[in-house]
C-alpha positions as a printed Julia matrix, in Angstrom:
225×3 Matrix{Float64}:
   0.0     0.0     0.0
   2.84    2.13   -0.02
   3.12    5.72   -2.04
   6.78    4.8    -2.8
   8.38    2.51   -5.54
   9.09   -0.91   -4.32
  11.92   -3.76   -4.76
  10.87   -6.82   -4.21
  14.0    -9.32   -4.14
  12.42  -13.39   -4.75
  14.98  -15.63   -3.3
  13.61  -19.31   -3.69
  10.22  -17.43   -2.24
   7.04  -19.61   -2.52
   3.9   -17.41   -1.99
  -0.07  -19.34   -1.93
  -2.63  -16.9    -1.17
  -5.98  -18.75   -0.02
  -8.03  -15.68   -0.99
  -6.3   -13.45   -4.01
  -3.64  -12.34   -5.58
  -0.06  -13.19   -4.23
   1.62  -10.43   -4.75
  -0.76   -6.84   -5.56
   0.65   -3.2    -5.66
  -2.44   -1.11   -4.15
  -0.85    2.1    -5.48
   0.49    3.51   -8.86
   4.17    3.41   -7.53
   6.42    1.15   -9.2
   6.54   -2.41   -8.85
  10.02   -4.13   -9.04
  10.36   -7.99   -8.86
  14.09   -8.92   -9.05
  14.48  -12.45   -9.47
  17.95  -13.91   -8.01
  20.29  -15.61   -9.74
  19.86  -19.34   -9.24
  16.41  -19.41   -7.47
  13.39  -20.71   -8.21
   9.93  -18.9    -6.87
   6.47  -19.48   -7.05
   3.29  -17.63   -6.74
  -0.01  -18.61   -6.57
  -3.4   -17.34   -6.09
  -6.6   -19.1    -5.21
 -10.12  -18.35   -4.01
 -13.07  -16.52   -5.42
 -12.53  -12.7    -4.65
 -11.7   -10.75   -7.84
 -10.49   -7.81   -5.9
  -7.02   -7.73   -8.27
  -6.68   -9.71  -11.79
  -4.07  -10.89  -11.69
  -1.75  -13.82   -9.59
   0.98  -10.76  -10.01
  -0.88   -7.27   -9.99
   0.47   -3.68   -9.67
  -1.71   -0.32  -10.3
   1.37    0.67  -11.36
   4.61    0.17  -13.67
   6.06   -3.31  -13.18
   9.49   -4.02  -13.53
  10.97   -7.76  -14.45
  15.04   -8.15  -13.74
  16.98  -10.52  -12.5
  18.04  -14.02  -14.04
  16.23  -16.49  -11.96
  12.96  -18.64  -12.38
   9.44  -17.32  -11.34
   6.49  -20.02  -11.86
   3.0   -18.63  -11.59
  -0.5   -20.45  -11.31
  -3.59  -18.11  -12.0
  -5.84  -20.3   -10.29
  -9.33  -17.86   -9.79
 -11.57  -17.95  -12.34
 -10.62  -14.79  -15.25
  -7.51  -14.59  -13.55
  -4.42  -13.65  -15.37
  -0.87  -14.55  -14.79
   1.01  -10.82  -14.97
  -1.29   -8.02  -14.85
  -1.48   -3.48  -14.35
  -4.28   -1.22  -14.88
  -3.03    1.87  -16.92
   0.38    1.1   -16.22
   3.11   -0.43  -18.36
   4.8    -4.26  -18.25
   8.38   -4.29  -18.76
  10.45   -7.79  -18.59
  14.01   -7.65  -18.74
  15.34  -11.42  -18.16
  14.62  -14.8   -15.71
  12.79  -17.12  -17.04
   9.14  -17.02  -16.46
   6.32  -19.68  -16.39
   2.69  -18.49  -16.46
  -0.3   -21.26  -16.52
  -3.47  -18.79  -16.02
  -7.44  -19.46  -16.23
  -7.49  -15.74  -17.9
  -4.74  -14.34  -20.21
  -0.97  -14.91  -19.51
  -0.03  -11.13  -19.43
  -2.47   -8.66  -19.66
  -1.74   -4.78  -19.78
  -5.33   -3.56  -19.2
  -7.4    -0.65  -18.21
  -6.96    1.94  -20.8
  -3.87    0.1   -21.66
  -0.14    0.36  -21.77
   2.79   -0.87  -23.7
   4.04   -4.73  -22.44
   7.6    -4.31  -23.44
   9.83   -7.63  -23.24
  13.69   -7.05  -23.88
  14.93  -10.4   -23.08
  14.63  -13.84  -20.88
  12.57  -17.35  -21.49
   8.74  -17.25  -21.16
   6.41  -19.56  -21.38
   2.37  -19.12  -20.96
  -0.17  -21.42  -21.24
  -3.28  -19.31  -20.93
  -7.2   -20.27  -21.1
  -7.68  -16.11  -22.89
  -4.88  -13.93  -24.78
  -1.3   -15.15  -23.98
  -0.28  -11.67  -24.3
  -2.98   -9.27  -24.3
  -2.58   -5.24  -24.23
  -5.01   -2.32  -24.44
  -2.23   -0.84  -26.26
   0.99   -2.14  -27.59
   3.04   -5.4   -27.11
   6.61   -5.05  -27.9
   9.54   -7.95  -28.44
  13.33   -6.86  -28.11
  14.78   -9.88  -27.43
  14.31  -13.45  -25.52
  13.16  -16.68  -26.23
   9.29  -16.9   -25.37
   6.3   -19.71  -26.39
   3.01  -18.19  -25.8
   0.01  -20.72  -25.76
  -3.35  -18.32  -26.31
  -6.51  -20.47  -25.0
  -8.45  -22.88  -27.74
 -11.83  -22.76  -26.77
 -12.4   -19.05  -27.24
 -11.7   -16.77  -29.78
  -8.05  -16.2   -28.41
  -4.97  -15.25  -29.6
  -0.68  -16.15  -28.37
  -0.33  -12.19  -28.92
  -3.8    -9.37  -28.53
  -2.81   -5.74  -28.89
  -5.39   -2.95  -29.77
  -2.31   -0.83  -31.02
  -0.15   -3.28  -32.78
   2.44   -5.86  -32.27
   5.89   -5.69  -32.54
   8.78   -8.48  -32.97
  12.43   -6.23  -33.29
  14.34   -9.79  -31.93
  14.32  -12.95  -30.44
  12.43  -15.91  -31.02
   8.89  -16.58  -30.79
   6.05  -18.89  -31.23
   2.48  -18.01  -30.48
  -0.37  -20.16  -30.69
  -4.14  -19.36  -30.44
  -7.74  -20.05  -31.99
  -8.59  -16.89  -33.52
  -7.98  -13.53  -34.17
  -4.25  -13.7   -36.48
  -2.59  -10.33  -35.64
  -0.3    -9.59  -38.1
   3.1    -7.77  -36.24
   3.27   -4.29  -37.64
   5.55   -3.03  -40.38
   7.79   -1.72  -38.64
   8.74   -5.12  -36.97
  12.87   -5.66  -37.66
  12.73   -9.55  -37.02
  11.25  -11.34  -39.63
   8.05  -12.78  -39.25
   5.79  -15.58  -41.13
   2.34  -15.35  -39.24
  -0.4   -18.22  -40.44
  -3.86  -18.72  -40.2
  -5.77  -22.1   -40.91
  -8.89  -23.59  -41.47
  -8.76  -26.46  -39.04
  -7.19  -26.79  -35.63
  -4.08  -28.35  -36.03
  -3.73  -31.26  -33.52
  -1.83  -31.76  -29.77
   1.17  -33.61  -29.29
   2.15  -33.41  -32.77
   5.7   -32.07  -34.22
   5.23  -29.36  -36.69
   8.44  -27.65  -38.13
   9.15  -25.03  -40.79
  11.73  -25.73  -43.35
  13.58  -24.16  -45.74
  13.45  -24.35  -49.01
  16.09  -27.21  -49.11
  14.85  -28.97  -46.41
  16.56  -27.72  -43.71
  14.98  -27.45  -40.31
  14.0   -23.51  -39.41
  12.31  -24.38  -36.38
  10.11  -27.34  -34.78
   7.42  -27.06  -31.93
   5.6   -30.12  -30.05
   2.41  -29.05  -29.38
   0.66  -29.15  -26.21
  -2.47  -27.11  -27.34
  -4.55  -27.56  -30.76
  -4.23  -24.24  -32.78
  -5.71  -22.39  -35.81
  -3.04  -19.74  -35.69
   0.99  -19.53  -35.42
């Protein structure tokens, strides 16, 4: 509830709430989660009150450094992994796990930019893997996004446009194929389909000689890539 920007240092931290979120900034401070080198943490949220969206919440900016692990359960029903109202998302590094009833990352409210410069993420989400009000920008890191699909969902939702400058990244969904915007400096190949494409299956893109690009395994049926 504090007026002031917080640090919060996870060092092999395990957090279960019975009621909400795990970890909520009240205030429109910023929210820094460092996570240290060689830890693993995990928060999770349970219960029915709705009183914050998100297993990780902040009113305001929140801040992603440090090169550990951080493994989150959205548990509540619409609840999202990584959440802010009005307030931008901005990941760094670590390597982040998100499994969430509600989208994996959501930047919501009137919306904000969800800026990710680098790290390992992976979200299996029952909405948008990455959703924002506004923009979703990728600098960097190696991230598979999972989008739900049962609804009309997407790996990556942005009213404003997506965009990929490096890294690599797969996103999955049902519905709604977002193409990155132009100005994008990693190149892209976005696909849409007219069937789901099945679970536990290998699919790989090759070159035109053959020559394995990239392969995925599946773990969710998809109309979108």
């Amino acid at each position: 509830e504090t007026e002031e920007a917080v640090t919060i240092n996870l060092n092999n931290v395990t957090i279960k709430s019975k009621a909400d979120a795990a970890i909520a900034n009240i205030k429109t401070n910023e929210l820094e989660i460092i996570l240290v080198s060689g830890t693993t943490n995990t928060l999770v949220d349970n219960g029915s009150k709705t009183d914050y969206d998100a297993t990780l919440y902040s009113n305001g900016p929140m801040v992603i450094n440090g090169t550990g692990t951080l493994k989150i359960s959205g548990n509540r029903s619409n609840c999202e992994g990584i959440a802010t109202t009005d307030a931008p998302i901005t990941i760094n590094s670590g390597t982040i796990s998100i499994n969430s009833q509600d989208d994996g990352i959501n930047g919501g409210g009137s919306g904000e930019t969800i800026t990710i410069n680098g790290g390992t993420i992976y979200i299996k989400a029952g909405g948008d893997g990455i959703d924002s009000n506004k923009n979703v920008i990728i600098n960097g890191g190696t991230h598979y996004i999972i989008g739900s699909a049962v609804g009309a969902d997407a790996g990556l939702d942005a009213d404003q446009g997506i965009e990929i400058n490096g890294g690599t990244v797969i996103a999955l969904g049902s519905a709604m194929l977002q193409i990155p915007e132009s100005t994008s400096t990693q190149n892209i190949l976005a696909l849409g389909f007219n069937r789901f494409k099945s679970t536990n299956t290998l699919y790989s893109l090759l070159s035109i000689t053959d020559t394995e690009v990239i392969s995925l395994l599946s773990k969710e049926k998809f109309k979108i890539i």
